[in-house]
Structures are given as C-alpha cells and as structure tokens.
PDB file of C-alpha atoms in Angstrom:
ATOM      1  CA  UNK A   1      17.016  -7.523 -15.825  1.00 37.00           C
ATOM      2  CA  UNK A   2      19.968  -9.828 -14.921  1.00 42.00           C
ATOM      3  CA  UNK A   3      21.295 -12.133 -17.581  1.00 46.00           C
ATOM      4  CA  UNK A   4      23.329 -14.078 -14.804  1.00 46.00           C
ATOM      5  CA  UNK A   5      22.707 -17.877 -14.962  1.00 48.00           C
ATOM      6  CA  UNK A   6      20.156 -19.102 -12.403  1.00 49.00           C
ATOM      7  CA  UNK A   7      21.846 -21.312  -9.632  1.00 52.00           C
ATOM      8  CA  UNK A   8      20.959 -24.464  -8.198  1.00 57.00           C
ATOM      9  CA  UNK A   9      19.499 -23.522  -4.903  1.00 60.00           C
ATOM     10  CA  UNK A  10      20.577 -25.610  -1.693  1.00 59.00           C
ATOM     11  CA  UNK A  11      17.302 -25.861   0.208  1.00 62.00           C
ATOM     12  CA  UNK A  12      18.010 -24.377   3.609  1.00 69.00           C
ATOM     13  CA  UNK A  13      15.396 -26.524   5.437  1.00 78.00           C
ATOM     14  CA  UNK A  14      13.135 -29.230   4.203  1.00 88.00           C
ATOM     15  CA  UNK A  15      11.042 -30.305   7.327  1.00 89.00           C
ATOM     16  CA  UNK A  16       8.086 -32.132   7.947  1.00 94.00           C
ATOM     17  CA  UNK A  17       6.232 -35.109   6.476  1.00 95.00           C
ATOM     18  CA  UNK A  18       7.597 -35.499   2.990  1.00 94.00           C
ATOM     19  CA  UNK A  19       4.007 -36.729   1.571  1.00 94.00           C
ATOM     20  CA  UNK A  20       2.243 -33.823   3.399  1.00 96.00           C
ATOM     21  CA  UNK A  21       1.431 -30.487   1.293  1.00 96.00           C
ATOM     22  CA  UNK A  22       4.499 -28.577   0.476  1.00 96.00           C
ATOM     23  CA  UNK A  23       4.631 -24.940   1.369  1.00 96.00           C
ATOM     24  CA  UNK A  24       7.738 -23.093  -0.176  1.00 94.00           C
ATOM     25  CA  UNK A  25       9.031 -20.147   1.671  1.00 91.00           C
ATOM     26  CA  UNK A  26      11.045 -17.163   0.628  1.00 85.00           C
ATOM     27  CA  UNK A  27      13.920 -16.259   3.280  1.00 74.00           C
ATOM     28  CA  UNK A  28      14.943 -12.829   2.911  1.00 68.00           C
ATOM     29  CA  UNK A  29      17.081 -10.475   5.335  1.00 56.00           C
ATOM     30  CA  UNK A  30      14.194  -9.910   7.757  1.00 50.00           C
ATOM     31  CA  UNK A  31      12.871 -13.245   7.576  1.00 50.00           C
ATOM     32  CA  UNK A  32      16.285 -14.711   8.581  1.00 53.00           C
ATOM     33  CA  UNK A  33      15.366 -13.104  11.905  1.00 53.00           C
ATOM     34  CA  UNK A  34      12.046 -14.819  12.523  1.00 58.00           C
ATOM     35  CA  UNK A  35      11.536 -17.730  10.382  1.00 66.00           C
ATOM     36  CA  UNK A  36      12.944 -20.227  12.962  1.00 69.00           C
ATOM     37  CA  UNK A  37      10.135 -19.085  15.311  1.00 72.00           C
ATOM     38  CA  UNK A  38       7.666 -20.658  12.873  1.00 83.00           C
ATOM     39  CA  UNK A  39       8.677 -23.138  10.537  1.00 86.00           C
ATOM     40  CA  UNK A  40       8.690 -26.189  12.780  1.00 85.00           C
ATOM     41  CA  UNK A  41       5.389 -24.962  14.057  1.00 90.00           C
ATOM     42  CA  UNK A  42       3.874 -25.434  10.364  1.00 94.00           C
ATOM     43  CA  UNK A  43       5.647 -28.690  10.071  1.00 94.00           C
ATOM     44  CA  UNK A  44       4.020 -29.676  13.508  1.00 93.00           C
ATOM     45  CA  UNK A  45       0.614 -28.811  11.889  1.00 95.00           C
ATOM     46  CA  UNK A  46       0.820 -31.083   9.198  1.00 96.00           C
ATOM     47  CA  UNK A  47       3.059 -29.450   6.457  1.00 97.00           C
ATOM     48  CA  UNK A  48       6.248 -30.277   4.516  1.00 96.00           C
ATOM     49  CA  UNK A  49       7.904 -26.808   4.982  1.00 94.00           C
ATOM     50  CA  UNK A  50      10.694 -25.844   2.340  1.00 92.00           C
ATOM     51  CA  UNK A  51      12.746 -23.002   2.609  1.00 85.00           C
ATOM     52  CA  UNK A  52      15.338 -21.184   0.458  1.00 81.00           C
ATOM     53  CA  UNK A  53      17.199 -17.962   0.364  1.00 73.00           C
ATOM     54  CA  UNK A  54      16.350 -15.240  -2.008  1.00 67.00           C
ATOM     55  CA  UNK A  55      19.617 -14.040  -4.217  1.00 67.00           C
ATOM     56  CA  UNK A  56      20.367 -10.916  -2.282  1.00 51.00           C
ATOM     57  CA  UNK A  57      20.777 -12.165   1.369  1.00 52.00           C
ATOM     58  CA  UNK A  58      21.825 -14.885   3.812  1.00 50.00           C
ATOM     59  CA  UNK A  59      25.698 -14.982   3.550  1.00 47.00           C
ATOM     60  CA  UNK A  60      28.224 -16.422   1.390  1.00 40.00           C
ATOM     61  CA  UNK A  61      26.701 -19.445  -0.234  1.00 44.00           C
ATOM     62  CA  UNK A  62      24.545 -17.102  -2.312  1.00 41.00           C
ATOM     63  CA  UNK A  63      26.452 -14.163  -2.561  1.00 42.00           C
ATOM     64  CA  UNK A  64      29.524 -15.929  -4.127  1.00 41.00           C
ATOM     65  CA  UNK A  65      27.265 -17.307  -6.997  1.00 40.00           C
ATOM     66  CA  UNK A  66      26.198 -13.870  -8.099  1.00 40.00           C
ATOM     67  CA  UNK A  67      28.333 -10.735  -7.465  1.00 43.00           C
ATOM     68  CA  UNK A  68      31.636 -11.809  -5.591  1.00 41.00           C
ATOM     69  CA  UNK A  69      33.416  -9.060  -7.472  1.00 42.00           C
ATOM     70  CA  UNK A  70      31.198  -6.048  -6.267  1.00 49.00           C
ATOM     71  CA  UNK A  71      31.324  -5.017  -2.753  1.00 54.00           C
ATOM     72  CA  UNK A  72      28.841  -3.613  -0.452  1.00 59.00           C
ATOM     73  CA  UNK A  73      29.896   0.027  -0.844  1.00 64.00           C
ATOM     74  CA  UNK A  74      29.441  -0.112  -4.528  1.00 68.00           C
ATOM     75  CA  UNK A  75      25.720  -1.013  -4.236  1.00 66.00           C
ATOM     76  CA  UNK A  76      25.297   1.563  -1.657  1.00 63.00           C
ATOM     77  CA  UNK A  77      26.604   4.123  -4.052  1.00 69.00           C
ATOM     78  CA  UNK A  78      24.263   2.860  -6.827  1.00 73.00           C
ATOM     79  CA  UNK A  79      21.424   3.239  -4.407  1.00 66.00           C
ATOM     80  CA  UNK A  80      21.696   6.970  -4.401  1.00 67.00           C
ATOM     81  CA  UNK A  81      20.750   6.767  -8.504  1.00 73.00           C
ATOM     82  CA  UNK A  82      17.830   4.228  -7.888  1.00 68.00           C
ATOM     83  CA  UNK A  83      15.017   6.215  -6.617  1.00 62.00           C
ATOM     84  CA  UNK A  84      14.645   9.058  -9.276  1.00 65.00           C
ATOM     85  CA  UNK A  85      12.465   7.591 -11.769  1.00 63.00           C
ATOM     86  CA  UNK A  86      13.994  10.025 -14.392  1.00 69.00           C
ATOM     87  CA  UNK A  87      17.395   9.293 -13.012  1.00 71.00           C
ATOM     88  CA  UNK A  88      20.481   7.900 -14.532  1.00 74.00           C
ATOM     89  CA  UNK A  89      20.796   4.244 -15.074  1.00 80.00           C
ATOM     90  CA  UNK A  90      22.187   2.199 -12.001  1.00 78.00           C
ATOM     91  CA  UNK A  91      23.950  -1.280 -11.478  1.00 74.00           C
ATOM     92  CA  UNK A  92      21.569  -3.779 -10.233  1.00 76.00           C
ATOM     93  CA  UNK A  93      22.448  -7.375  -9.940  1.00 72.00           C
ATOM     94  CA  UNK A  94      19.090  -8.616 -10.441  1.00 75.00           C
ATOM     95  CA  UNK A  95      15.419  -7.694 -10.124  1.00 79.00           C
ATOM     96  CA  UNK A  96      12.543  -8.828  -8.045  1.00 81.00           C
ATOM     97  CA  UNK A  97      11.311 -10.636 -10.848  1.00 82.00           C
ATOM     98  CA  UNK A  98      14.378 -12.711 -11.076  1.00 82.00           C
ATOM     99  CA  UNK A  99      13.994 -13.710  -7.343  1.00 80.00           C
ATOM    100  CA  UNK A 100      10.390 -14.615  -7.941  1.00 85.00           C
ATOM    101  CA  UNK A 101      11.504 -16.701 -10.944  1.00 85.00           C
ATOM    102  CA  UNK A 102      13.571 -18.848  -8.544  1.00 84.00           C
ATOM    103  CA  UNK A 103      10.264 -20.148  -6.954  1.00 88.00           C
ATOM    104  CA  UNK A 104       9.856 -22.110 -10.178  1.00 89.00           C
ATOM    105  CA  UNK A 105      13.536 -23.515  -9.803  1.00 86.00           C
ATOM    106  CA  UNK A 106      13.043 -24.419  -6.430  1.00 88.00           C
ATOM    107  CA  UNK A 107       9.881 -26.404  -7.429  1.00 91.00           C
ATOM    108  CA  UNK A 108      11.660 -28.227 -10.228  1.00 88.00           C
ATOM    109  CA  UNK A 109      14.376 -29.092  -7.828  1.00 86.00           C
ATOM    110  CA  UNK A 110      11.386 -30.669  -5.385  1.00 89.00           C
ATOM    111  CA  UNK A 111       9.929 -32.257  -8.383  1.00 91.00           C
ATOM    112  CA  UNK A 112       6.432 -30.789  -7.371  1.00 92.00           C
ATOM    113  CA  UNK A 113       4.134 -29.234  -9.761  1.00 92.00           C
ATOM    114  CA  UNK A 114       2.161 -27.072  -7.471  1.00 95.00           C
ATOM    115  CA  UNK A 115       2.778 -25.539  -3.970  1.00 96.00           C
ATOM    116  CA  UNK A 116       1.705 -23.182  -1.660  1.00 97.00           C
ATOM    117  CA  UNK A 117       3.982 -20.230  -1.209  1.00 97.00           C
ATOM    118  CA  UNK A 118       4.776 -18.104   1.818  1.00 95.00           C
ATOM    119  CA  UNK A 119       6.779 -15.149   2.734  1.00 90.00           C
ATOM    120  CA  UNK A 120       7.295 -12.389   5.600  1.00 86.00           C
ATOM    121  CA  UNK A 121       8.010  -8.776   4.769  1.00 83.00           C
ATOM    122  CA  UNK A 122      10.171  -8.582   1.619  1.00 80.00           C
ATOM    123  CA  UNK A 123       9.644 -12.396   1.235  1.00 84.00           C
ATOM    124  CA  UNK A 124       5.802 -11.413   1.654  1.00 90.00           C
ATOM    125  CA  UNK A 125       6.085  -9.234  -1.211  1.00 88.00           C
ATOM    126  CA  UNK A 126       7.919 -11.988  -3.286  1.00 88.00           C
ATOM    127  CA  UNK A 127       5.128 -14.223  -2.117  1.00 93.00           C
ATOM    128  CA  UNK A 128       2.621 -11.834  -3.713  1.00 95.00           C
ATOM    129  CA  UNK A 129       4.571 -11.802  -6.788  1.00 93.00           C
ATOM    130  CA  UNK A 130       4.831 -15.776  -7.304  1.00 95.00           C
ATOM    131  CA  UNK A 131       1.087 -15.795  -6.580  1.00 97.00           C
ATOM    132  CA  UNK A 132       0.238 -13.249  -9.536  1.00 96.00           C
ATOM    133  CA  UNK A 133       2.900 -14.510 -11.826  1.00 94.00           C
ATOM    134  CA  UNK A 134       2.472 -18.186 -11.319  1.00 95.00           C
ATOM    135  CA  UNK A 135      -1.170 -18.730 -10.676  1.00 96.00           C
ATOM    136  CA  UNK A 136      -1.326 -22.161 -12.292  1.00 95.00           C
ATOM    137  CA  UNK A 137       1.668 -23.431 -10.125  1.00 94.00           C
ATOM    138  CA  UNK A 138       0.386 -22.025  -6.702  1.00 97.00           C
ATOM    139  CA  UNK A 139      -2.132 -23.828  -4.568  1.00 97.00           C
ATOM    140  CA  UNK A 140      -2.624 -20.859  -2.212  1.00 98.00           C
ATOM    141  CA  UNK A 141      -0.530 -17.993  -0.993  1.00 98.00           C
ATOM    142  CA  UNK A 142       0.228 -16.552   2.543  1.00 97.00           C
ATOM    143  CA  UNK A 143       1.753 -12.891   2.738  1.00 96.00           C
ATOM    144  CA  UNK A 144       2.687 -11.774   6.239  1.00 93.00           C
ATOM    145  CA  UNK A 145       3.946  -8.440   6.993  1.00 90.00           C
ATOM    146  CA  UNK A 146       3.720  -7.116   3.525  1.00 90.00           C
ATOM    147  CA  UNK A 147       1.862  -4.064   1.981  1.00 90.00           C
ATOM    148  CA  UNK A 148       0.389  -2.924  -1.319  1.00 91.00           C
ATOM    149  CA  UNK A 149       3.390  -0.525  -1.723  1.00 79.00           C
ATOM    150  CA  UNK A 150       6.034  -0.699   0.578  1.00 62.00           C
ATOM    151  CA  UNK A 151       7.471   2.871  -0.273  1.00 61.00           C
ATOM    152  CA  UNK A 152       4.028   4.327   0.770  1.00 57.00           C
ATOM    153  CA  UNK A 153       3.588   5.972   4.116  1.00 47.00           C
ATOM    154  CA  UNK A 154       0.795   4.618   5.940  1.00 47.00           C
ATOM    155  CA  UNK A 155      -2.136   6.651   7.092  1.00 47.00           C
ATOM    156  CA  UNK A 156      -4.023   6.852  10.479  1.00 45.00           C
ATOM    157  CA  UNK A 157      -1.343   5.635  12.583  1.00 51.00           C
ATOM    158  CA  UNK A 158      -1.922   7.828  15.662  1.00 57.00           C
ATOM    159  CA  UNK A 159      -3.091   4.979  17.788  1.00 52.00           C
ATOM    160  CA  UNK A 160       0.087   3.041  17.228  1.00 54.00           C
ATOM    161  CA  UNK A 161       2.764   5.608  16.285  1.00 61.00           C
ATOM    162  CA  UNK A 162       4.263   5.668  19.686  1.00 67.00           C
ATOM    163  CA  UNK A 163       4.917   1.820  19.486  1.00 62.00           C
ATOM    164  CA  UNK A 164       6.167   2.178  16.191  1.00 60.00           C
ATOM    165  CA  UNK A 165       8.719   4.814  17.104  1.00 68.00           C
ATOM    166  CA  UNK A 166       9.733   2.903  20.070  1.00 69.00           C
ATOM    167  CA  UNK A 167      10.364  -0.272  18.154  1.00 64.00           C
ATOM    168  CA  UNK A 168      12.238   1.246  15.328  1.00 65.00           C
ATOM    169  CA  UNK A 169      14.520   2.640  17.921  1.00 72.00           C
ATOM    170  CA  UNK A 170      14.830  -0.822  19.481  1.00 71.00           C
ATOM    171  CA  UNK A 171      15.730  -2.095  16.078  1.00 69.00           C
ATOM    172  CA  UNK A 172      18.254   0.725  15.244  1.00 72.00           C
ATOM    173  CA  UNK A 173      19.843   0.179  18.526  1.00 77.00           C
ATOM    174  CA  UNK A 174      20.019  -3.610  18.245  1.00 77.00           C
ATOM    175  CA  UNK A 175      23.393  -5.433  18.453  1.00 80.00           C
ATOM    176  CA  UNK A 176      25.039  -5.648  15.140  1.00 79.00           C
ATOM    177  CA  UNK A 177      25.710  -9.027  13.434  1.00 76.00           C
ATOM    178  CA  UNK A 178      29.429  -9.071  12.842  1.00 77.00           C
ATOM    179  CA  UNK A 179      31.266 -11.463  10.365  1.00 71.00           C
ATOM    180  CA  UNK A 180      32.717 -14.199  12.193  1.00 79.00           C
ATOM    181  CA  UNK A 181      31.320 -13.771  15.434  1.00 86.00           C
ATOM    182  CA  UNK A 182      28.611 -16.091  16.526  1.00 89.00           C
ATOM    183  CA  UNK A 183      27.729 -14.267  19.854  1.00 91.00           C
ATOM    184  CA  UNK A 184      26.978 -11.203  17.760  1.00 87.00           C
ATOM    185  CA  UNK A 185      24.716 -13.087  15.472  1.00 82.00           C
ATOM    186  CA  UNK A 186      22.731 -14.510  18.406  1.00 85.00           C
ATOM    187  CA  UNK A 187      22.408 -11.215  20.202  1.00 86.00           C
ATOM    188  CA  UNK A 188      21.082  -9.558  16.953  1.00 82.00           C
ATOM    189  CA  UNK A 189      18.310 -12.209  16.342  1.00 79.00           C
ATOM    190  CA  UNK A 190      17.296 -12.265  19.862  1.00 80.00           C
ATOM    191  CA  UNK A 191      17.193  -8.405  19.914  1.00 79.00           C
ATOM    192  CA  UNK A 192      15.303  -8.158  16.617  1.00 75.00           C
ATOM    193  CA  UNK A 193      12.870 -10.717  17.649  1.00 73.00           C
ATOM    194  CA  UNK A 194      11.340  -8.739  20.870  1.00 68.00           C
ATOM    195  CA  UNK A 195      11.272  -5.460  18.680  1.00 65.00           C
ATOM    196  CA  UNK A 196       9.681  -6.999  15.586  1.00 64.00           C
ATOM    197  CA  UNK A 197       6.821  -8.570  17.763  1.00 60.00           C
ATOM    198  CA  UNK A 198       6.412  -5.521  20.014  1.00 59.00           C
ATOM    199  CA  UNK A 199       7.562  -7.283  23.167  1.00 58.00           C
ATOM    200  CA  UNK A 200       7.602  -5.628  26.381  1.00 56.00           C
ATOM    201  CA  UNK A 201       9.632  -8.243  28.168  1.00 54.00           C
ATOM    202  CA  UNK A 202      13.300  -8.966  27.827  1.00 56.00           C
ATOM    203  CA  UNK A 203      14.035 -11.096  25.005  1.00 60.00           C
ATOM    204  CA  UNK A 204      16.202 -13.529  27.042  1.00 61.00           C
ATOM    205  CA  UNK A 205      13.050 -14.343  28.963  1.00 73.00           C
ATOM    206  CA  UNK A 206      11.118 -15.381  25.974  1.00 78.00           C
ATOM    207  CA  UNK A 207      10.268 -18.995  26.031  1.00 79.00           C
ATOM    208  CA  UNK A 208      11.520 -19.482  22.400  1.00 80.00           C
ATOM    209  CA  UNK A 209      14.751 -17.841  23.134  1.00 82.00           C
ATOM    210  CA  UNK A 210      16.685 -21.151  23.508  1.00 84.00           C
ATOM    211  CA  UNK A 211      15.324 -22.376  20.393  1.00 79.00           C
ATOM    212  CA  UNK A 212      16.160 -19.286  18.301  1.00 80.00           C
ATOM    213  CA  UNK A 213      19.535 -19.204  19.926  1.00 86.00           C
ATOM    214  CA  UNK A 214      20.365 -22.667  18.678  1.00 84.00           C
ATOM    215  CA  UNK A 215      19.047 -21.851  15.218  1.00 79.00           C
ATOM    216  CA  UNK A 216      20.982 -18.841  15.085  1.00 81.00           C
ATOM    217  CA  UNK A 217      24.141 -20.810  15.888  1.00 86.00           C
ATOM    218  CA  UNK A 218      23.279 -23.367  12.846  1.00 79.00           C
ATOM    219  CA  UNK A 219      22.739 -20.539  10.513  1.00 74.00           C
ATOM    220  CA  UNK A 220      26.053 -19.166  11.519  1.00 78.00           C
ATOM    221  CA  UNK A 221      27.784 -22.210  10.984  1.00 78.00           C
ATOM    222  CA  UNK A 222      26.613 -22.681   7.630  1.00 69.00           C
ATOM    223  CA  UNK A 223      27.370 -18.885   6.652  1.00 67.00           C
ATOM    224  CA  UNK A 224      23.745 -18.222   6.112  1.00 65.00           C
ATOM    225  CA  UNK A 225      23.610 -14.919   7.912  1.00 67.00           C
ATOM    226  CA  UNK A 226      22.345 -11.586   6.823  1.00 61.00           C
ATOM    227  CA  UNK A 227      25.256  -9.079   7.972  1.00 60.00           C
ATOM    228  CA  UNK A 228      24.052  -6.064   6.143  1.00 55.00           C
ATOM    229  CA  UNK A 229      20.641  -5.731   7.704  1.00 52.00           C
ATOM    230  CA  UNK A 230      17.660  -3.945   6.741  1.00 47.00           C
ATOM    231  CA  UNK A 231      19.517  -1.271   4.665  1.00 50.00           C
ATOM    232  CA  UNK A 232      20.609  -4.290   2.517  1.00 59.00           C
ATOM    233  CA  UNK A 233      21.601  -2.362  -0.914  1.00 66.00           C
ATOM    234  CA  UNK A 234      21.055  -5.178  -3.541  1.00 67.00           C
ATOM    235  CA  UNK A 235      17.498  -5.518  -2.048  1.00 68.00           C
ATOM    236  CA  UNK A 236      16.684  -2.029  -2.460  1.00 69.00           C
ATOM    237  CA  UNK A 237      18.305  -2.362  -6.100  1.00 75.00           C
ATOM    238  CA  UNK A 238      16.470  -5.058  -7.101  1.00 76.00           C
ATOM    239  CA  UNK A 239      13.128  -3.370  -5.901  1.00 73.00           C
ATOM    240  CA  UNK A 240      14.173  -0.313  -7.699  1.00 76.00           C
ATOM    241  CA  UNK A 241      14.986  -2.022 -11.174  1.00 79.00           C
ATOM    242  CA  UNK A 242      11.686  -4.067 -10.854  1.00 78.00           C
ATOM    243  CA  UNK A 243       9.658  -0.789 -10.237  1.00 74.00           C
ATOM    244  CA  UNK A 244      11.492   1.262 -12.975  1.00 75.00           C
ATOM    245  CA  UNK A 245      10.642  -1.666 -15.380  1.00 70.00           C
ATOM    246  CA  UNK A 246       6.846  -1.337 -14.514  1.00 78.00           C
ATOM    247  CA  UNK A 247       6.864  -4.410 -12.639  1.00 83.00           C
ATOM    248  CA  UNK A 248       4.874  -3.186  -9.801  1.00 84.00           C
ATOM    249  CA  UNK A 249       2.326  -1.609 -11.947  1.00 87.00           C
ATOM    250  CA  UNK A 250       1.867  -5.074 -13.814  1.00 90.00           C
ATOM    251  CA  UNK A 251       1.610  -6.664 -10.523  1.00 92.00           C
ATOM    252  CA  UNK A 252      -1.294  -4.644  -9.091  1.00 93.00           C
ATOM    253  CA  UNK A 253      -2.937  -5.031 -12.445  1.00 95.00           C
ATOM    254  CA  UNK A 254      -2.852  -8.709 -11.911  1.00 96.00           C
ATOM    255  CA  UNK A 255      -3.895  -8.720  -8.246  1.00 96.00           C
ATOM    256  CA  UNK A 256      -7.158  -7.166  -9.172  1.00 97.00           C
ATOM    257  CA  UNK A 257      -8.396 -10.377 -10.891  1.00 97.00           C
ATOM    258  CA  UNK A 258      -6.286 -12.893  -8.503  1.00 98.00           C
ATOM    259  CA  UNK A 259      -7.710 -16.275  -8.457  1.00 97.00           C
ATOM    260  CA  UNK A 260      -5.323 -17.903  -6.135  1.00 98.00           C
ATOM    261  CA  UNK A 261      -6.433 -18.164  -2.455  1.00 98.00           C
ATOM    262  CA  UNK A 262      -4.604 -15.676  -0.594  1.00 98.00           C
ATOM    263  CA  UNK A 263      -4.211 -15.130   3.264  1.00 98.00           C
ATOM    264  CA  UNK A 264      -2.886 -11.698   4.387  1.00 98.00           C
ATOM    265  CA  UNK A 265      -1.743 -11.788   8.001  1.00 97.00           C
ATOM    266  CA  UNK A 266      -0.530  -8.629   9.528  1.00 95.00           C
ATOM    267  CA  UNK A 267       0.174  -6.896  13.044  1.00 91.00           C
ATOM    268  CA  UNK A 268      -1.777  -3.933  14.212  1.00 89.00           C
ATOM    269  CA  UNK A 269       1.327  -2.363  15.543  1.00 83.00           C
ATOM    270  CA  UNK A 270       3.896  -3.384  12.890  1.00 83.00           C
ATOM    271  CA  UNK A 271       6.691  -1.001  13.222  1.00 76.00           C
ATOM    272  CA  UNK A 272       7.917  -1.513   9.611  1.00 76.00           C
ATOM    273  CA  UNK A 273       4.857  -2.086   7.453  1.00 84.00           C
ATOM    274  CA  UNK A 274       1.994  -0.059   8.844  1.00 85.00           C
ATOM    275  CA  UNK A 275      -1.440  -1.852   9.285  1.00 89.00           C
ATOM    276  CA  UNK A 276      -2.872   0.431   7.006  1.00 88.00           C
ATOM    277  CA  UNK A 277      -0.926  -0.777   3.975  1.00 90.00           C
ATOM    278  CA  UNK A 278      -2.203  -4.415   4.639  1.00 93.00           C
ATOM    279  CA  UNK A 279      -5.779  -2.765   4.483  1.00 94.00           C
ATOM    280  CA  UNK A 280      -4.929  -1.510   1.142  1.00 94.00           C
ATOM    281  CA  UNK A 281      -3.455  -4.505  -0.027  1.00 96.00           C
ATOM    282  CA  UNK A 282      -6.664  -6.490   0.862  1.00 98.00           C
ATOM    283  CA  UNK A 283      -8.766  -3.980  -0.837  1.00 97.00           C
ATOM    284  CA  UNK A 284      -6.993  -4.686  -4.151  1.00 97.00           C
ATOM    285  CA  UNK A 285      -6.044  -8.339  -3.904  1.00 98.00           C
ATOM    286  CA  UNK A 286      -8.776 -10.247  -5.229  1.00 98.00           C
ATOM    287  CA  UNK A 287      -9.682 -13.629  -3.477  1.00 98.00           C
ATOM    288  CA  UNK A 288      -7.749 -12.398  -0.300  1.00 98.00           C
ATOM    289  CA  UNK A 289      -8.475 -12.784   3.408  1.00 98.00           C
ATOM    290  CA  UNK A 290      -6.895 -10.490   5.836  1.00 98.00           C
ATOM    291  CA  UNK A 291      -6.208 -11.630   9.504  1.00 97.00           C
ATOM    292  CA  UNK A 292      -5.087  -9.087  11.835  1.00 96.00           C
ATOM    293  CA  UNK A 293      -2.986  -9.727  15.292  1.00 94.00           C
ATOM    294  CA  UNK A 294      -2.098  -7.360  18.129  1.00 90.00           C
ATOM    295  CA  UNK A 295       1.448  -7.467  17.638  1.00 86.00           C
ATOM    296  CA  UNK A 296       4.264  -6.154  15.461  1.00 82.00           C
ATOM    297  CA  UNK A 297       6.262  -7.488  12.374  1.00 81.00           C
ATOM    298  CA  UNK A 298       6.499 -11.111  13.272  1.00 79.00           C
ATOM    299  CA  UNK A 299       3.501 -13.078  14.659  1.00 84.00           C
ATOM    300  CA  UNK A 300       3.802 -11.942  18.530  1.00 82.00           C
ATOM    301  CA  UNK A 301       4.841 -13.933  21.494  1.00 82.00           C
ATOM    302  CA  UNK A 302       4.422 -17.683  21.772  1.00 83.00           C
ATOM    303  CA  UNK A 303       0.856 -18.129  22.356  1.00 88.00           C
ATOM    304  CA  UNK A 304       0.068 -15.694  19.303  1.00 88.00           C
ATOM    305  CA  UNK A 305       2.595 -17.485  17.322  1.00 88.00           C
ATOM    306  CA  UNK A 306       0.878 -21.033  17.817  1.00 91.00           C
ATOM    307  CA  UNK A 307      -2.545 -19.773  17.075  1.00 94.00           C
ATOM    308  CA  UNK A 308      -1.329 -17.990  13.900  1.00 95.00           C
ATOM    309  CA  UNK A 309       0.782 -20.836  12.699  1.00 94.00           C
ATOM    310  CA  UNK A 310      -2.395 -23.385  13.200  1.00 96.00           C
ATOM    311  CA  UNK A 311      -4.419 -21.021  11.295  1.00 97.00           C
ATOM    312  CA  UNK A 312      -2.037 -20.576   8.429  1.00 97.00           C
ATOM    313  CA  UNK A 313      -1.267 -24.287   8.158  1.00 97.00           C
ATOM    314  CA  UNK A 314      -5.225 -24.938   8.238  1.00 97.00           C
ATOM    315  CA  UNK A 315      -5.517 -22.577   5.289  1.00 98.00           C
ATOM    316  CA  UNK A 316      -2.762 -24.061   3.149  1.00 97.00           C
ATOM    317  CA  UNK A 317      -4.077 -27.868   3.800  1.00 97.00           C
ATOM    318  CA  UNK A 318      -7.723 -26.825   3.001  1.00 96.00           C
ATOM    319  CA  UNK A 319      -6.761 -25.404  -0.539  1.00 96.00           C
ATOM    320  CA  UNK A 320      -3.948 -28.231  -1.082  1.00 91.00           C
ATOM    321  CA  UNK A 321      -7.031 -30.648  -1.240  1.00 70.00           C
ATOM    322  CA  UNK A 322      -9.625 -28.562  -2.777  1.00 55.00           C
TER     323      UNK A 322
END
C-alpha cells in the first residue's frame, strides 16, 4: 500500500446545475478517450457531473504529484514481476484501493456527504470498488464496460469474435498520441472512438467528431492526456498489488451482499471486456441491473449514446431522491 500523501485534486470538469444530484466520475486512461462523449449529455439530463483523474493517468499534473523520479520504462520492468502470485515483490506506486479512496477526498472537496459514482472500463472497476467500500456515501453506482474479473478470458464469444478481432486490430493501429503534438492527440481520440464503439463509418463522419476534437484540444492544453495508452504500467501495477493483497477477493465477498442500487451497462460487441464478463458480474453483484447495448466498449453511435445517457441519468436521479 502506498504511504504517499493524498493530493488535493483539481477537478477536471464540474458541469451542470450545482443544485442537481451529483455524480462523481472516475477518469482513467480509456475513459479519457470517450468521457467527452457523455458528460455533457448527463448534465443536459439534469445532473451535476464532476470528473477527476485517477492517480496513474491523464498527464503531468498528476504524475508530478506522485512519481516524477520514476520513468515509464522502470514500471514496465516491474510488470514482469507483478503477475506471478508467488513471485518477488515489485515496485507499485499505489494500489487500486488508494485510487478508490480518492473518491472520498473529492467528496470532501465538494462538500457533499453522498453522491452517485460512475466509471467506464478501468474506471468502471473503480466505481464497483467505491460502491462496495463506501456504501454509506454512495446513492447509486453506474459501471460501464467493466467485468467481474478483467483478467478472465470471456466464454461464448463465437458470435462476436470476428468483430472483437477487427476492433482490437483497429485500436492497435490507431495513431499514437505523441507528447507535445496536439494533432496526434486529436487523431488518437477520434480513432479510438470509432474502434471502441464498433463503428463502421469513418470517425471523421461521426456527428460527435467536432465536439470530441475540441475537447481533445482542451485536454492537450491542460496536459490531461494519456500518452502511454492501454499498456499503462502504473495501472497494471496498481491492479496487481491490489490483487496480491487479496483486495479482489474482499471486493467479491462484499458485492454478494451489496445494498447500493447499481446499473451495469455493457456492449455485446465489446472488444476489450467481453459481454460474458458483464453477465458474470451481474450474477454476483447483488442489487444490480444489467443493461445491454449492441455496440462496443463505449456507448455506441450518437443515437445510442443519447438513449443510454438518458437511462443512466434517470437511474441516478431516481435514487438520489429515494
């Protein structure tokens, strides 16, 4: 467990009516590529939407607070030790439990006693943990594109394996975000948007592309860019340390008796976390509801996104006033 001092988090975004129900959102590497597609939709549906960056992603403002003396190559080297349960100790800057504890720090900064929590992908796993770790502080939770065990291999994928293989290839071949290069950051966000949502049309033709382009430019100007990508080593090490410390086992025990209303949203053609993992999560996560859509790792094209955002906002508002 990290003994580093918890920083004061600058809030990445705080939008919507300040008197509306609050949803606090974990922004992690993958979420940085798609969150701009939904936060304004949720605000337009009557929520106050607050996002903050988890410790291990999103650029220099957070990296400098933690491990400025450690370079990426060092952490990639440590990953070689991390996944052998009987292996040697490894250098992890913090655990998933540290990242989830920061949810409470943000609540204190906002001056709120209860809030909804939301996350996508890795952020969805963090939202799961916030639900089970802090049930008295969470009105409800929304976990998008996260599974029961992200390290598990999904079953019964024959019907979507061709799409999954195609989209994984698209993500692998996406333009890389290069430090100091705004154009590469924009190109990376647009390419990953299409691959993650299982889009057939060119990303430049998506009606949301202009908005996402402007948001990518804003993030670039603020230094809030995930340059390392899906192989981000601190993310993997935080997960590995938490798992080795039996955090996953404890989380699974808690979810069996969960009392916090929880909405699970998952794409049937998700190329990163197979839908079968969402089904397992729903089976074990007490008080959860599973909503499926037909697309990939994010919420699909514009019409699907709008429909699902309205459903998510309705769920949060219902439980904020329950």
